[in-house]
CSV table of C-alpha atoms and ligand atoms in Angstrom, one decimal:
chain,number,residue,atom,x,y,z
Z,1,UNK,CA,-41.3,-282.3,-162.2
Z,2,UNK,CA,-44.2,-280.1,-161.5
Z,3,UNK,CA,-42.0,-277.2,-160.3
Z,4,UNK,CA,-39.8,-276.2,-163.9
Z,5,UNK,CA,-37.4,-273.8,-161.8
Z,6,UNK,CA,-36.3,-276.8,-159.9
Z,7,UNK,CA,-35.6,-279.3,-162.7
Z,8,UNK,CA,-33.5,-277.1,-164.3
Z,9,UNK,CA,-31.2,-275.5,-161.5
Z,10,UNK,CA,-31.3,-279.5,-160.7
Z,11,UNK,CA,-29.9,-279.9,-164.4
Z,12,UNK,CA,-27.3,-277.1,-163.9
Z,13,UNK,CA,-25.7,-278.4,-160.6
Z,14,UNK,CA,-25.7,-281.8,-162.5
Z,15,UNK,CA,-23.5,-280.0,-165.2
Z,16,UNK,CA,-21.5,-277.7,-162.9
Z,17,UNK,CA,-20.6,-280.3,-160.8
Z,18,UNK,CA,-19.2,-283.2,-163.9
Z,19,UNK,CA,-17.7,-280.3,-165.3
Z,20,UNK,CA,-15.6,-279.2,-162.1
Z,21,UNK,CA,-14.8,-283.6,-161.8
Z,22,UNK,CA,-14.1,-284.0,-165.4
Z,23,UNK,CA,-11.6,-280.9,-165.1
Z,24,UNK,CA,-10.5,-282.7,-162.3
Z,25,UNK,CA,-9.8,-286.2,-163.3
Z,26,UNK,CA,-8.3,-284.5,-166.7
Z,27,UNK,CA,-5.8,-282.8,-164.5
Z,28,UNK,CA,-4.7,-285.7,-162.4
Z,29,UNK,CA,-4.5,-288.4,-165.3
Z,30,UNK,CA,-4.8,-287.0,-168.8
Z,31,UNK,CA,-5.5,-289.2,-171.9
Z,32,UNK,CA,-3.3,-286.5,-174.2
Z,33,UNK,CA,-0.7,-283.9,-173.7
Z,34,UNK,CA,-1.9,-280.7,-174.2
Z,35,UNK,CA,-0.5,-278.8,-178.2
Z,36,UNK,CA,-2.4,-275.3,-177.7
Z,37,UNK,CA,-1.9,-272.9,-174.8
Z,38,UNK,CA,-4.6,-273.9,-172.4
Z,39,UNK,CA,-5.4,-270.9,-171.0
Z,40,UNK,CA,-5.8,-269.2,-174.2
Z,41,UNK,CA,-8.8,-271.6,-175.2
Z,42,UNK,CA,-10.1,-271.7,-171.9
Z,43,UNK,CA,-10.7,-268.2,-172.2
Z,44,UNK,CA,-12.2,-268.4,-175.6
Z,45,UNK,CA,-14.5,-271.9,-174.9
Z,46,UNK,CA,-15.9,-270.0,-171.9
Z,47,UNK,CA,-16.4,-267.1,-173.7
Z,48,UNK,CA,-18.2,-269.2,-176.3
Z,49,UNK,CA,-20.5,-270.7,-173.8
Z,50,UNK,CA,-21.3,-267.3,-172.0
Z,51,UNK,CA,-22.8,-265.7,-175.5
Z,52,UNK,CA,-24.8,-269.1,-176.3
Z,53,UNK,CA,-26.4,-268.5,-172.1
Z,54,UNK,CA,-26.9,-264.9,-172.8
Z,55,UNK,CA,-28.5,-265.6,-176.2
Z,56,UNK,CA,-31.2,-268.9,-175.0
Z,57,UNK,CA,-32.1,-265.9,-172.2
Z,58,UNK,CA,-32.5,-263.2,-174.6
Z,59,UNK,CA,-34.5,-265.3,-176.9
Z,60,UNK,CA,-36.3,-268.0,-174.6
Z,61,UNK,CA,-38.5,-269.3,-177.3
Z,62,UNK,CA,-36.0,-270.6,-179.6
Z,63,UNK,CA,-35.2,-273.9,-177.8
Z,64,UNK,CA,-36.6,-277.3,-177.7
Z,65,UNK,CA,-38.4,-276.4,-174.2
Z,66,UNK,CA,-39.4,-273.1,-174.6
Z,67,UNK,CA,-41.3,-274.9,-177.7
Z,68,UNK,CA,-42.5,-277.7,-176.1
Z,69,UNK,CA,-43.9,-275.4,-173.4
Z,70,UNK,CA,-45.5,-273.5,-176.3
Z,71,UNK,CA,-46.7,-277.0,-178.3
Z,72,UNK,CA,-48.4,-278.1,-174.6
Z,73,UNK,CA,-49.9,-275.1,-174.0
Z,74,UNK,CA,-51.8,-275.3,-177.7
Z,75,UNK,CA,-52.2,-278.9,-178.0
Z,76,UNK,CA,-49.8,-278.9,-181.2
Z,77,UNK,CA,-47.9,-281.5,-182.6
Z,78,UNK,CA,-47.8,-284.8,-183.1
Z,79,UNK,CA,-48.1,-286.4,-179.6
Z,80,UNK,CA,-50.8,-284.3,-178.5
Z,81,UNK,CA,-52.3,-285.0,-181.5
Z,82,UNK,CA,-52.4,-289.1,-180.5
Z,83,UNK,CA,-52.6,-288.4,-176.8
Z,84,UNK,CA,-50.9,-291.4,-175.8
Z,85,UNK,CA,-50.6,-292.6,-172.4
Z,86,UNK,CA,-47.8,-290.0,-170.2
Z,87,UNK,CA,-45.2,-292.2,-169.6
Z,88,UNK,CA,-45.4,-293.9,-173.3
Z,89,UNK,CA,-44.8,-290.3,-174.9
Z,90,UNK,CA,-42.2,-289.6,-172.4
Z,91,UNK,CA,-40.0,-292.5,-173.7
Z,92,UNK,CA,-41.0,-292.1,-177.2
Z,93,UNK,CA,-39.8,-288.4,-177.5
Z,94,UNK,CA,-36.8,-289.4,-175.7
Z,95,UNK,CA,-36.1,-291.8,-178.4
Z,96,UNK,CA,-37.0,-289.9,-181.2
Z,97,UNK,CA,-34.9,-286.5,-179.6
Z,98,UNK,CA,-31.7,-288.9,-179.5
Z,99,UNK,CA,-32.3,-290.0,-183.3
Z,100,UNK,CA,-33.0,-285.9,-184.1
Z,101,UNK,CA,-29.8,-285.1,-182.4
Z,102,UNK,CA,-27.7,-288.2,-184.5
Z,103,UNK,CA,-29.3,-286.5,-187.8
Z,104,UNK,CA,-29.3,-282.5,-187.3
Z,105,UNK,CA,-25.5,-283.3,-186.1
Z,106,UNK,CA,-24.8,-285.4,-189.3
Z,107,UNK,CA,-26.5,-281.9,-191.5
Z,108,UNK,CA,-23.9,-280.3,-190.0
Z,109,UNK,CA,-21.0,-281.9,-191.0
Z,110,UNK,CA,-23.1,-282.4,-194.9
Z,111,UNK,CA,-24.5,-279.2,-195.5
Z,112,UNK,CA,-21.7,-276.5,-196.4
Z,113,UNK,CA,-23.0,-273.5,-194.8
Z,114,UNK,CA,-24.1,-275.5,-191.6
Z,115,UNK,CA,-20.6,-277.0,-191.6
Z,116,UNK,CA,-19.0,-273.6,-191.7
Z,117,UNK,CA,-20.8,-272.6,-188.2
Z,118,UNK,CA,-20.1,-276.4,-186.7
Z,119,UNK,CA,-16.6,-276.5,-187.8
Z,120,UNK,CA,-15.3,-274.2,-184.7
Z,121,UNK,CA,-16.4,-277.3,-182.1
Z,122,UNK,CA,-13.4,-279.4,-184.4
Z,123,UNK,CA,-10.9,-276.8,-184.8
Z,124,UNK,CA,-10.1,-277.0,-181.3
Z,125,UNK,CA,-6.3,-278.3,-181.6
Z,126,UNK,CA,-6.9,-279.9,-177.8
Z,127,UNK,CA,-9.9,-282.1,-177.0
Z,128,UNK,CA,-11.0,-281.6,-172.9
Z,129,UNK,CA,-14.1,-280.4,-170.8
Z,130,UNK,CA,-13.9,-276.9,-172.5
Z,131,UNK,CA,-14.7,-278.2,-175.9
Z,132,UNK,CA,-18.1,-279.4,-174.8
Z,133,UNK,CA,-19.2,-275.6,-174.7
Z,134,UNK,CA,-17.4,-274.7,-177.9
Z,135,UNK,CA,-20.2,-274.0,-180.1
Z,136,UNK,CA,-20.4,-270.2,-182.1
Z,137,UNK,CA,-23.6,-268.2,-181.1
Z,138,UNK,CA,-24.8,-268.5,-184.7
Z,139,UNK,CA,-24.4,-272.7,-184.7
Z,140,UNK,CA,-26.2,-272.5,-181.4
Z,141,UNK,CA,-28.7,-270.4,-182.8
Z,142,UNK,CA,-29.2,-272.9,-186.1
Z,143,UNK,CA,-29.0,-275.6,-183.4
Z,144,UNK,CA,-31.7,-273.7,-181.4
Z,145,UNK,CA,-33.5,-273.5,-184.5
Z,146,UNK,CA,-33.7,-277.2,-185.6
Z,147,UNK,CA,-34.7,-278.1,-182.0
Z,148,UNK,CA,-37.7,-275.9,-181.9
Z,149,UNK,CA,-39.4,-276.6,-184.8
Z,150,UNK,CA,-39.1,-280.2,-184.3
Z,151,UNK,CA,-40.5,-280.0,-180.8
Z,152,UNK,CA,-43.4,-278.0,-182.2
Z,153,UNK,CA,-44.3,-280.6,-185.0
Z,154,UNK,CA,-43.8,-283.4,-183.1
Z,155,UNK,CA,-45.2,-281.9,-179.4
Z,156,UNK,CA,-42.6,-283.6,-177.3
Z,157,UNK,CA,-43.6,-283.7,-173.9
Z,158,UNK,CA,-41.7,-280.1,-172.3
Z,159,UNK,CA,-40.5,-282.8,-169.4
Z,160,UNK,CA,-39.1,-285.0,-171.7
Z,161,UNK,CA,-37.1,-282.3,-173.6
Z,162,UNK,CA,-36.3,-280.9,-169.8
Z,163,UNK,CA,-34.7,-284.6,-169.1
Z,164,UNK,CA,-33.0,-285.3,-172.2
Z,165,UNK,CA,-31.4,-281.9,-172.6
Z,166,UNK,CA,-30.2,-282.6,-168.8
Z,167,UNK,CA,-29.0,-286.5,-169.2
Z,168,UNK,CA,-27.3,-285.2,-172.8
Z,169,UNK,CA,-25.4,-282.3,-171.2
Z,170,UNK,CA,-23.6,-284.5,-168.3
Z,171,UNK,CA,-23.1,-286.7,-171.1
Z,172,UNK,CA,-21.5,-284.4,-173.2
Z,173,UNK,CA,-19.1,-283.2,-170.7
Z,174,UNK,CA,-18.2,-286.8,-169.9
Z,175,UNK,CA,-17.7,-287.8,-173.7
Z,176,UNK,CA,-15.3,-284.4,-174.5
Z,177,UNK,CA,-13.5,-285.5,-171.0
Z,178,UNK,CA,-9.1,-286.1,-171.9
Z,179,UNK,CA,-9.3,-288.8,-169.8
Z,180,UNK,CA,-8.6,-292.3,-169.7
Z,181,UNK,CA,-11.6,-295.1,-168.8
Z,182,UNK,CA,-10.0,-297.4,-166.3
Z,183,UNK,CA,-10.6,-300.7,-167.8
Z,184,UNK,CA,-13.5,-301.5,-165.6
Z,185,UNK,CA,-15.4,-299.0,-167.5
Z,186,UNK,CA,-14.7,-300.0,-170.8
Z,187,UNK,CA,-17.7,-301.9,-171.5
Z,188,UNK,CA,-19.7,-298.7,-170.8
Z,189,UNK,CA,-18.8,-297.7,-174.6
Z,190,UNK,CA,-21.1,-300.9,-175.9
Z,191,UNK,CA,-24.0,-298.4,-174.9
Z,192,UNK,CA,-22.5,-294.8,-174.1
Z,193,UNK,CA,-21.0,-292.4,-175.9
Z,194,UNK,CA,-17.7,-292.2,-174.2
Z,195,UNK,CA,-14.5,-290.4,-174.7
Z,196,UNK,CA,-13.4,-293.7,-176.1
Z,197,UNK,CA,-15.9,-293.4,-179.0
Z,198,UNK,CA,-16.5,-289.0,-178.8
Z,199,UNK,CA,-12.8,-288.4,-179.1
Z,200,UNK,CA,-12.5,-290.1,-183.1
Z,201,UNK,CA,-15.5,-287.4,-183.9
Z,202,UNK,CA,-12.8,-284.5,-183.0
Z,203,UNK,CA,-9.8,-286.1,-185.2
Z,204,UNK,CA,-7.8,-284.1,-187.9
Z,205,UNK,CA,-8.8,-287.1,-190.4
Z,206,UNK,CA,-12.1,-286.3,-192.7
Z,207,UNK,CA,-12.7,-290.5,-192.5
Z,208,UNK,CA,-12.7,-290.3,-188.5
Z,209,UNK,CA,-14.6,-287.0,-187.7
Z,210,UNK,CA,-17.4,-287.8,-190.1
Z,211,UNK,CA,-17.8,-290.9,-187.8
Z,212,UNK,CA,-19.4,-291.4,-184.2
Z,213,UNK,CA,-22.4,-288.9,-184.7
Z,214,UNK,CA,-24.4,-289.9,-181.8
Z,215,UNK,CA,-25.0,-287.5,-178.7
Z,216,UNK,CA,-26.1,-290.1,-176.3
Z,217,UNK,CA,-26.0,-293.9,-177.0
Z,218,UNK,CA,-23.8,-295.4,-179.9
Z,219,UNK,CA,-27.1,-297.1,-181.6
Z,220,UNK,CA,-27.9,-294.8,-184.6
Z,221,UNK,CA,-23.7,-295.0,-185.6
Z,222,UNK,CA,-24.5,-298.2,-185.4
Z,223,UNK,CA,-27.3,-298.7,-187.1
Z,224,UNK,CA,-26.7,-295.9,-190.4
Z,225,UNK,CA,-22.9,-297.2,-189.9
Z,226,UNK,CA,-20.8,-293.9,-188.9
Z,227,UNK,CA,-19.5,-296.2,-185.5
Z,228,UNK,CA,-15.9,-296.2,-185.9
Z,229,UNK,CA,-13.8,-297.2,-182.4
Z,230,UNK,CA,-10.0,-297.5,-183.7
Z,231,UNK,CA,-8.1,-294.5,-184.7
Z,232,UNK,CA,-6.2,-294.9,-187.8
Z,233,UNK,CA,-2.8,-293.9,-186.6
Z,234,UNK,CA,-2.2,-291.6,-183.9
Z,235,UNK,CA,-4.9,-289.0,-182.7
Z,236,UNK,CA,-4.9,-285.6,-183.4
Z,237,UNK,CA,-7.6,-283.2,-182.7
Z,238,UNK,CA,-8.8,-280.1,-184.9
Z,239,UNK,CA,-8.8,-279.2,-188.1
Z,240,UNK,CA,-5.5,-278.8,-190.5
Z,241,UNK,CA,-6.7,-275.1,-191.8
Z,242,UNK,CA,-6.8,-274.0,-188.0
Z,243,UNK,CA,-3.4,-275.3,-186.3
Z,244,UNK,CA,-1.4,-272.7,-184.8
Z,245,UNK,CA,-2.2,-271.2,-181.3
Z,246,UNK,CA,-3.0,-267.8,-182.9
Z,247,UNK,CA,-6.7,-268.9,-184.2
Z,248,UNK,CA,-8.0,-270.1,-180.5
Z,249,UNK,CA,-8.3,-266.1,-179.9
Z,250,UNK,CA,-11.7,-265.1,-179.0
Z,251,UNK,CA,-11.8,-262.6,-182.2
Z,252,UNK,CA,-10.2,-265.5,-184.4
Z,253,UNK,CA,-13.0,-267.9,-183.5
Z,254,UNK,CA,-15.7,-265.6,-183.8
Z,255,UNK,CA,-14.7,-265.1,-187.8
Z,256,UNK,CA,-13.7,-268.3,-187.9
Z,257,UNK,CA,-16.7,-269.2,-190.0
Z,258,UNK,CA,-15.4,-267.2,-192.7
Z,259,UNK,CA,-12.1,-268.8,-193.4
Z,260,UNK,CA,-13.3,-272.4,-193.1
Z,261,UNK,CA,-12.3,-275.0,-196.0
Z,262,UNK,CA,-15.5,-276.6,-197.5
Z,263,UNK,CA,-14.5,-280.2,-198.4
Z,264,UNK,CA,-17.5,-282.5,-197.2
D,301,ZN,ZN1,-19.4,-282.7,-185.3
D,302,ZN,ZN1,-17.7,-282.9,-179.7
């Protein structure tokens, strides 16, 4: 973990390489049967993710690592603070980084504004791969936001932020995956956040997408009880203000902020 250049280009090939399976496994068995045009919002997810890369490099500071580097560097922050022993802080902030993550992701279904950047993951009318990346630049920047100032007043350890944001992002692409667990792997939901559990966040229904918060492990649902498993009658993704083919254009998400209904 000495050498940061490595972790990370270990991190992507982790991500490029469950993407290219999930896409995969979603093309030979799928869970759903596709409503929107998939090219269309393959075009605009990817687009999506390219501005949220091109603004973390533009502005490498504003993200949990670049402010954990910045926290170790200057001793700030909680856990440098304490000094506890390496491998004791390591498993803390991974901890506490998975309860941040439950929390800033329930402010942004609560808090109207934050709601209106958030709400363009949910009006994707299909739920696969892509919609993992389907974040607008100025959620990812909030998001970005959020992330730094905890690392800085808590002074996770920068490998520990390096790690989690790894393990979370294979996770993710799992958990947005259209594919069907084979029944061996159903128990993995107990203590994953699985398609299974991930794909109920996505539904049309206010009771079901303001369930199943959690990023990584199904504990803090469970726990502050937002763990819902059964849908309540057939699953639809998206969001009822955003249904026709027409608003997965890259221009129509961009303003899609705009035109979102407030009702949390
Ligand atoms: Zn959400
Ligand atoms: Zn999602």
């Amino acid at each position: 973990m000495q050498d940061w250049p490595d972790a990370s280009t270990f991190f992507g090939w982790m991500f490029a390489v469950t993407f290219v399976g999930i896409a995969c496994w979603e093309a030979w068995r799928p869970s759903r049967a596709a409503v929107a045009p998939m090219t269309l919002r393959w075009v605009g997810n990817i687009s999506l993710f390219g501005m949220a890369l091109l603004m973390i490099w533009l502005v490498p500071l504003l993200s949990s690592l670049g402010a954990a580097k910045l926290a170790a560097e200057h001793g700030w922050g909680l856990f440098h603070l304490i000094a506890l022993p390496p491998v004791l802080a390591l498993a803390a902030s991974f901890v506490l980084l998975d309860f941040f993550a439950y929390w800033t992701h329930r402010l942004m279904h609560k808090i109207p504004l934050l709601w209106r950047l958030h709400a363009l993951h949910h009006s994707d009318n299909d739920l696969d791969v892509t919609t993992t990346i389907r974040h607008h630049p100025a959620e990812a920047l909030a998001q970005a936001s959020f992330d730094a100032t905890l690392a800085l007043l808590f002074g996770f350890p920068p490998q520990a932020v390096l790690i989690y944001g790894g393990v979370v992002l294979v996770v993710q692409t799992f958990h947005h995956g259209n594919v069907i667990l084979p029944a061996s792997l159903k128990a993995l939901s107990h203590w994953l956040i699985t398609p299974d559990i991930h794909r109920l966040h996505h539904s049309r229904l206010y009771a079901e997408n303001n369930s199943n918060f959690g990023n990584l492990i199904p504990l803090w649902d469970r726990l502050f009880g937002t763990l819902r498993k059964e849908p309540e009658g057939t699953f639809q993704a998206g969001l009822p203000e955003f249904t026709g083919a027409d608003f997965q254009r890259l221009d129509r998400l961009l303003t899609q902020p705009i035109k979102v209904v407030v009702t949390n």
